[in-house]
PDB file of N, CA and C in Angstrom:
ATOM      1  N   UNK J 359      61.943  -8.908-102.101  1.00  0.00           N
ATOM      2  CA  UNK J 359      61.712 -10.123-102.878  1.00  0.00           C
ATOM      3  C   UNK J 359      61.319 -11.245-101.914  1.00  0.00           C
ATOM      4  N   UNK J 360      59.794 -11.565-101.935  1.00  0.00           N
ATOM      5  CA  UNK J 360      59.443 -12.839-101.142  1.00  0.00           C
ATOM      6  C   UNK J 360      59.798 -13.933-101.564  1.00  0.00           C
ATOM      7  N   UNK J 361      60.218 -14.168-102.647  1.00  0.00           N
ATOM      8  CA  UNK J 361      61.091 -15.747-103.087  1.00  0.00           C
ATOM      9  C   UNK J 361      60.036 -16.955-103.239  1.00  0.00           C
ATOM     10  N   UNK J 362      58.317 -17.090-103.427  1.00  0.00           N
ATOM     11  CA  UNK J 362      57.727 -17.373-102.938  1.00  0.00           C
ATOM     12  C   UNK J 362      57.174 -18.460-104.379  1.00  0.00           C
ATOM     13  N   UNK J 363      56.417 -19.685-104.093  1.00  0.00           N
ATOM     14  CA  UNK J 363      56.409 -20.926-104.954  1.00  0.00           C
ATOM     15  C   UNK J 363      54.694 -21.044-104.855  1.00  0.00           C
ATOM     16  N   UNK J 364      53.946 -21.004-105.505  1.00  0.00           N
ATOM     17  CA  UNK J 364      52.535 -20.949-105.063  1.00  0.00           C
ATOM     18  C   UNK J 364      51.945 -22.409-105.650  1.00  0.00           C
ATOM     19  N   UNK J 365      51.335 -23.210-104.675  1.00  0.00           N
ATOM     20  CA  UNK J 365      51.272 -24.853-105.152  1.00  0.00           C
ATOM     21  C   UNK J 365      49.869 -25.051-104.807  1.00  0.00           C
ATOM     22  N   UNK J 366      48.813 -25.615-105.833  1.00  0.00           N
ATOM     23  CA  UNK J 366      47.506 -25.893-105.241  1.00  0.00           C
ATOM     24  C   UNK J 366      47.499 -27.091-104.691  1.00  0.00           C
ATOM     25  N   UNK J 367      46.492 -27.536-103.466  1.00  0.00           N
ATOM     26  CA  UNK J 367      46.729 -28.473-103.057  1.00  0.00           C
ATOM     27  C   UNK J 367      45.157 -29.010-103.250  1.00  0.00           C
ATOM     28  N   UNK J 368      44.466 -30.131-103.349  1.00  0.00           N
ATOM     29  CA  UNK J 368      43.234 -30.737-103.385  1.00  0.00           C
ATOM     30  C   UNK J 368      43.293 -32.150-103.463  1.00  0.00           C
ATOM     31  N   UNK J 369      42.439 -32.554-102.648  1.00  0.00           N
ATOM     32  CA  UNK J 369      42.379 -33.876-101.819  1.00  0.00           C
ATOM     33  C   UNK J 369      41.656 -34.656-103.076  1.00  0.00           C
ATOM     34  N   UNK J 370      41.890 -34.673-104.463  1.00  0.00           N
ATOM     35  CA  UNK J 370      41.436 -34.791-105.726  1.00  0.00           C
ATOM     36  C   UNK J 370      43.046 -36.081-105.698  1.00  0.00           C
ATOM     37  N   UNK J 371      42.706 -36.934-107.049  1.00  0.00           N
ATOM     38  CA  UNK J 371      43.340 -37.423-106.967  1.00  0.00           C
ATOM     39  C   UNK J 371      44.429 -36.839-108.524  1.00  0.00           C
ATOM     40  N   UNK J 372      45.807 -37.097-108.173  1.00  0.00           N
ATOM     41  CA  UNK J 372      46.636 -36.106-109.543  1.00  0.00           C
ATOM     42  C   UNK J 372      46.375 -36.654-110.866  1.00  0.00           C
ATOM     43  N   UNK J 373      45.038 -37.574-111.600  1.00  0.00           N
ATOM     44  CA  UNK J 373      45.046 -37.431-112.328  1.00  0.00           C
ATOM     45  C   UNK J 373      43.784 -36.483-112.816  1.00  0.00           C
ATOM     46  N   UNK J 374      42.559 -36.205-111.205  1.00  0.00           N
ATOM     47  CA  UNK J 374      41.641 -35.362-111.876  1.00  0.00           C
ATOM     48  C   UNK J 374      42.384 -34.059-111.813  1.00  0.00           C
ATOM     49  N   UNK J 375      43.460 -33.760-110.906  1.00  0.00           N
ATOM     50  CA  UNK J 375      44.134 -32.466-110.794  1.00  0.00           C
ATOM     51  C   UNK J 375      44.828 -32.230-112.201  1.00  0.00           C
ATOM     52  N   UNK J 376      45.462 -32.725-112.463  1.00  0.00           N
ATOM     53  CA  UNK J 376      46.141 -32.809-114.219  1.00  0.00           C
ATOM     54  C   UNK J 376      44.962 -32.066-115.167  1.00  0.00           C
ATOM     55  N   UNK J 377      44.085 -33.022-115.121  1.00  0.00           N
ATOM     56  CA  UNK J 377      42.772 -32.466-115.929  1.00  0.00           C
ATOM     57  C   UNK J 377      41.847 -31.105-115.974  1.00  0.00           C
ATOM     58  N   UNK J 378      41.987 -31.333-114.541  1.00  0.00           N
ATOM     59  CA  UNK J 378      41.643 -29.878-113.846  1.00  0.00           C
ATOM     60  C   UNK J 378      42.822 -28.545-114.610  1.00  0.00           C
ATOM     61  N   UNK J 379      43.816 -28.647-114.669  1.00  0.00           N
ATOM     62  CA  UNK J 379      44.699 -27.420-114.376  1.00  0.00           C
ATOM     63  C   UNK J 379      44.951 -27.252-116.082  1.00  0.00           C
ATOM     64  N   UNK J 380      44.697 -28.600-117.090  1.00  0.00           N
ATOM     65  CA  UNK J 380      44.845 -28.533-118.202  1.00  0.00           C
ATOM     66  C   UNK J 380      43.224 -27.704-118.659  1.00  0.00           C
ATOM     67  N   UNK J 381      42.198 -28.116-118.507  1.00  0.00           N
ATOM     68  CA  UNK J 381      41.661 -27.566-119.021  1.00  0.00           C
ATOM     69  C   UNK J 381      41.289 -26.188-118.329  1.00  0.00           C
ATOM     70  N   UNK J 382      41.499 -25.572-117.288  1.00  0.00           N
ATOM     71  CA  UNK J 382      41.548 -24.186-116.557  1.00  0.00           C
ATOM     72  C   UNK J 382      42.978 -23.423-116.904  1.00  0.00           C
ATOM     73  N   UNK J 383      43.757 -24.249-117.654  1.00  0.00           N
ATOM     74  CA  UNK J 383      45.073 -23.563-118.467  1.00  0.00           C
ATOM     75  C   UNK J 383      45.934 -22.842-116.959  1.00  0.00           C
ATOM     76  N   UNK J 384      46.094 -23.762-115.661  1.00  0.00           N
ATOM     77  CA  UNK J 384      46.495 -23.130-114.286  1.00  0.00           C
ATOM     78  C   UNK J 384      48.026 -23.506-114.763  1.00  0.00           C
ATOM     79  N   UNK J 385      48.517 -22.655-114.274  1.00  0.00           N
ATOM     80  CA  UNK J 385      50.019 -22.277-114.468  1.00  0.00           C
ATOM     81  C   UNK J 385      51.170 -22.911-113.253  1.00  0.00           C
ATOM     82  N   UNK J 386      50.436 -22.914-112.159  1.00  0.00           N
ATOM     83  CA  UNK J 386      51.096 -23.001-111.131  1.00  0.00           C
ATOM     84  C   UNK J 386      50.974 -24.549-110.609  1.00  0.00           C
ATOM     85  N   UNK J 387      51.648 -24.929-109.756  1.00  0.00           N
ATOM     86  CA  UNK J 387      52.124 -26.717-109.595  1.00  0.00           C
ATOM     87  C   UNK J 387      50.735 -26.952-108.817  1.00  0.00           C
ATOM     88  N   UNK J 388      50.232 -27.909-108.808  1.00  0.00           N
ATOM     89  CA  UNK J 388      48.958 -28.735-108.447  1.00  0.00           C
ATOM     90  C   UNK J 388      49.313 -30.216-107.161  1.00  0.00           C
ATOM     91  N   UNK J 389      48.966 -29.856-106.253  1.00  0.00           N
ATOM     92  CA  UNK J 389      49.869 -31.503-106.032  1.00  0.00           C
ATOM     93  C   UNK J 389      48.110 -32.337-104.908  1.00  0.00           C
ATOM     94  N   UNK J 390      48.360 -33.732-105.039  1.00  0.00           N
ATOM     95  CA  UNK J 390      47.481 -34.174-104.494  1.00  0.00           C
ATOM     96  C   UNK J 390      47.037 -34.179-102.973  1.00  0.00           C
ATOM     97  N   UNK J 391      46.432 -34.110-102.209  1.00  0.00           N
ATOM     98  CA  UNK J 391      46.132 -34.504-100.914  1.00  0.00           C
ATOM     99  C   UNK J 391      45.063 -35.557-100.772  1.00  0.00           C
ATOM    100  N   UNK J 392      45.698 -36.345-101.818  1.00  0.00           N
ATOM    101  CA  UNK J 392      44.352 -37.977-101.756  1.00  0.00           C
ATOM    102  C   UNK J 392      44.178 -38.434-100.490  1.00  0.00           C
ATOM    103  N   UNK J 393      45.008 -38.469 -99.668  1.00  0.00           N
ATOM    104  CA  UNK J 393      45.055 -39.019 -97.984  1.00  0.00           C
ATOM    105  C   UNK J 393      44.663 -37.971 -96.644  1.00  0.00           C
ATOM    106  N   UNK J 394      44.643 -36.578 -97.501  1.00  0.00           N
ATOM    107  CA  UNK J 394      44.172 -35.931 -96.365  1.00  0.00           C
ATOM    108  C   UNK J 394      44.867 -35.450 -95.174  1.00  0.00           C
ATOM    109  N   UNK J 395      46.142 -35.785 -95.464  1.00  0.00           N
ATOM    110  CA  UNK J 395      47.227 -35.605 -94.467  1.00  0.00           C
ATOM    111  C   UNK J 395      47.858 -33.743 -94.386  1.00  0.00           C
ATOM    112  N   UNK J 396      47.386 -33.361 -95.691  1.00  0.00           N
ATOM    113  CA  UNK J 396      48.141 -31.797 -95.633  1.00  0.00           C
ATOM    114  C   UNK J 396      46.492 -30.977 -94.697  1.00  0.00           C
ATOM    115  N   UNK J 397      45.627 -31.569 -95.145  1.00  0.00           N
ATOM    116  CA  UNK J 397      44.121 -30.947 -94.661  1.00  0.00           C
ATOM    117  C   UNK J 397      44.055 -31.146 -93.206  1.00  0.00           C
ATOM    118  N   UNK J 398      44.014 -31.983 -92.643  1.00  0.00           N
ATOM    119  CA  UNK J 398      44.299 -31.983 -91.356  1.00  0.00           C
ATOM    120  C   UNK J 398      45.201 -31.480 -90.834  1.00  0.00           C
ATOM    121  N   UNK J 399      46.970 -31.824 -91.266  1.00  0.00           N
ATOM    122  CA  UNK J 399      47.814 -30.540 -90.551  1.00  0.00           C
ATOM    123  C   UNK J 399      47.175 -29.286 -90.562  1.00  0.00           C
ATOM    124  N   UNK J 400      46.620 -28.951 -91.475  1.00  0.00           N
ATOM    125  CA  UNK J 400      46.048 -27.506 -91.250  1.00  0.00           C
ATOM    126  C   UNK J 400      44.787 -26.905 -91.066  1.00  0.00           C
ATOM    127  N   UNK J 401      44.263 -28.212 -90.283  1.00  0.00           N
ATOM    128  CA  UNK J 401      42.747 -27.834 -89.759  1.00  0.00           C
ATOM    129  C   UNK J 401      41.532 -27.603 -90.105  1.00  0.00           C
ATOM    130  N   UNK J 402      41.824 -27.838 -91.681  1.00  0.00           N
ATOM    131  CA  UNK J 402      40.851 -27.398 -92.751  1.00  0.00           C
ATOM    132  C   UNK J 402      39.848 -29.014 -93.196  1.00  0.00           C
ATOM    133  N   UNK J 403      39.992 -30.000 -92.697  1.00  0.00           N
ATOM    134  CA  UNK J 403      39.324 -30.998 -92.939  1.00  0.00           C
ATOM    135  C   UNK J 403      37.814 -30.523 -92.215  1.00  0.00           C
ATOM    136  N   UNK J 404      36.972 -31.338 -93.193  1.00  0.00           N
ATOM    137  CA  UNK J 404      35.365 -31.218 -92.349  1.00  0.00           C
ATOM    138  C   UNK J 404      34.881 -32.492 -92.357  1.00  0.00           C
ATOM    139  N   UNK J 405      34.558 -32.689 -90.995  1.00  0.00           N
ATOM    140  CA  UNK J 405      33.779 -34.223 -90.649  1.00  0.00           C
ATOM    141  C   UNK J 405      33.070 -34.076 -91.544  1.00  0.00           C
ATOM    142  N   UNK J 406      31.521 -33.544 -91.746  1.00  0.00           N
ATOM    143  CA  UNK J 406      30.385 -33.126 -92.660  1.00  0.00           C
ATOM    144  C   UNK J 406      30.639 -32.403 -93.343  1.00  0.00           C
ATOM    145  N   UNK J 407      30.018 -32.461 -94.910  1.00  0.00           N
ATOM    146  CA  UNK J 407      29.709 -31.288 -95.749  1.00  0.00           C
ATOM    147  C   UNK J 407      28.316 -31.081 -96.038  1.00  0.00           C
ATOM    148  N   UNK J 408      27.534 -30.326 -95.796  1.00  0.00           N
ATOM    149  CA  UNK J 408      26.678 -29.799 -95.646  1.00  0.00           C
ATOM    150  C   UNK J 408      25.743 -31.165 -95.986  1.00  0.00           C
ATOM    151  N   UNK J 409      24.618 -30.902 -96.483  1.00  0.00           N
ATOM    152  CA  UNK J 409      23.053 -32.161 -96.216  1.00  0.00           C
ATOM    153  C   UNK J 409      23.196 -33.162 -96.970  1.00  0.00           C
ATOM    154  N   UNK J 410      24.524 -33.014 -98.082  1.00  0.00           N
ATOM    155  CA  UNK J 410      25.184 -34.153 -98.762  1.00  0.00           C
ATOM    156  C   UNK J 410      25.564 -35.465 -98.334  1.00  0.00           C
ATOM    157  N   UNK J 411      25.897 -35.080 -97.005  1.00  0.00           N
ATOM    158  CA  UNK J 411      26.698 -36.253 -96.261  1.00  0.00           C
ATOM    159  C   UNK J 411      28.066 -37.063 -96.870  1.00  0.00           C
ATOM    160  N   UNK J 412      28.129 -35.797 -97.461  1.00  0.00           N
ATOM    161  CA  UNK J 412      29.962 -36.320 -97.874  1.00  0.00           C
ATOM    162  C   UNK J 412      30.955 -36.045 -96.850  1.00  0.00           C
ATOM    163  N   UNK J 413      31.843 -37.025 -96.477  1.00  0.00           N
ATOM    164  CA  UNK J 413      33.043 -37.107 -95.090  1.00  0.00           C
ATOM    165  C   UNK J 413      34.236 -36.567 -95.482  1.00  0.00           C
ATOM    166  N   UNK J 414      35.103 -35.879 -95.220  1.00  0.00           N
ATOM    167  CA  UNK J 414      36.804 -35.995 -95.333  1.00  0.00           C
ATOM    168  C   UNK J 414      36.444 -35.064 -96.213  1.00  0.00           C
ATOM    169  N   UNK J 415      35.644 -33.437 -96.709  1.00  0.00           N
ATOM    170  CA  UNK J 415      36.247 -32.301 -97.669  1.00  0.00           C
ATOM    171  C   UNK J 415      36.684 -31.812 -96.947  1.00  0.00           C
ATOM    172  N   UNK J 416      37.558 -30.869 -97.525  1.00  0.00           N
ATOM    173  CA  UNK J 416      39.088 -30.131 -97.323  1.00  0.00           C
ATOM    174  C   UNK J 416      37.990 -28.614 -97.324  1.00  0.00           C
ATOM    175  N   UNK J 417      37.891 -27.710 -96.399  1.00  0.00           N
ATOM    176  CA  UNK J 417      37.911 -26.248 -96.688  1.00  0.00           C
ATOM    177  C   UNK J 417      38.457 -25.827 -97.762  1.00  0.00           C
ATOM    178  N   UNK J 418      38.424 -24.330 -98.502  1.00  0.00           N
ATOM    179  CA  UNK J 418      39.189 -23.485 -99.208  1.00  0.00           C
ATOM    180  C   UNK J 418      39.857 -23.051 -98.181  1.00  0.00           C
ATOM    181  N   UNK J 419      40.903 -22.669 -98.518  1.00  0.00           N
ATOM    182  CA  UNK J 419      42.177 -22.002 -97.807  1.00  0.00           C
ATOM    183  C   UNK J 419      43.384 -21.431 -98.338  1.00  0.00           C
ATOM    184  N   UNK J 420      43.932 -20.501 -98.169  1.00  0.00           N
ATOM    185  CA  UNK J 420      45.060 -20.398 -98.224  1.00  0.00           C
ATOM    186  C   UNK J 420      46.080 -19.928 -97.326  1.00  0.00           C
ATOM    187  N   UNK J 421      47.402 -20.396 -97.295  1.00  0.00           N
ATOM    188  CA  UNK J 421      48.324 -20.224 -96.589  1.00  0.00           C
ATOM    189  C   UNK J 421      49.792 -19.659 -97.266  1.00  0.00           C
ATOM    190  N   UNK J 422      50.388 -18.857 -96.444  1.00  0.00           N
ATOM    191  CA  UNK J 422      51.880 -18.542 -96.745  1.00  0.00           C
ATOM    192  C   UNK J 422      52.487 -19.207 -95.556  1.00  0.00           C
ATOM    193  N   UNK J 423      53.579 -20.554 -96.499  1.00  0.00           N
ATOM    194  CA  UNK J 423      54.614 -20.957 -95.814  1.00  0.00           C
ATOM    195  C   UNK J 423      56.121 -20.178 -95.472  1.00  0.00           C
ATOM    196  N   UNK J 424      56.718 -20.025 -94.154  1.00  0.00           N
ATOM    197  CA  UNK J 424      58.064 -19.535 -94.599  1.00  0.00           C
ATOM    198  C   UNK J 424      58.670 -20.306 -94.894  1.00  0.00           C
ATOM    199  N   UNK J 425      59.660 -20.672 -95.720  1.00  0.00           N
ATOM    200  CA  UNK J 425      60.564 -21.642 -95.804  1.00  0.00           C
ATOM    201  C   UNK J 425      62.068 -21.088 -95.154  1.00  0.00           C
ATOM    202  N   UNK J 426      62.645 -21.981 -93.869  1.00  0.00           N
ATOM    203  CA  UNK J 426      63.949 -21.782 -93.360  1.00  0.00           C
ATOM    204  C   UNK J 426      65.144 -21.650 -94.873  1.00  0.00           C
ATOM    205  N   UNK J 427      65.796 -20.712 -94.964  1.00  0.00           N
ATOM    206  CA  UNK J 427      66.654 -20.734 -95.603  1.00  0.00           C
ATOM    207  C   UNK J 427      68.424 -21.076 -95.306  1.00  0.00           C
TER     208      UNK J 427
END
């Protein structure tokens, strides 16, 4: 038993995430990264996104946290 909590994270702000997960009927907890602070701990921020010239997107990613018990 991995004991395990699966949380989306997107640098979206929680009321387009709300919207998002209501109309994709997502089951699992949604939480914001408006500041960009979880994307950078984990390396996944991109100066550039491609010929757009949009700053600060977040990669796709996923990760398994352990949590100390």
């Amino acid at each position: 038993d991995l004991n395990v909590r699966i949380v989306g994270i997107s640098t979206d702000t929680h009321w387009t995430l709300a919207a998002y997960k209501n109309e994709k009927k997502i089951k699992f907890e949604m939480a914001s990264d408006f500041n960009k602070d979880a994307a950078k701990a984990y390396g996944i921020l991109m100066d550039k996104f491609s010929s757009y010239g949009y700053n600060g997107v977040a990669k796709e990613a996923c990760f398994l946290i352990a949590l100390d018990k």
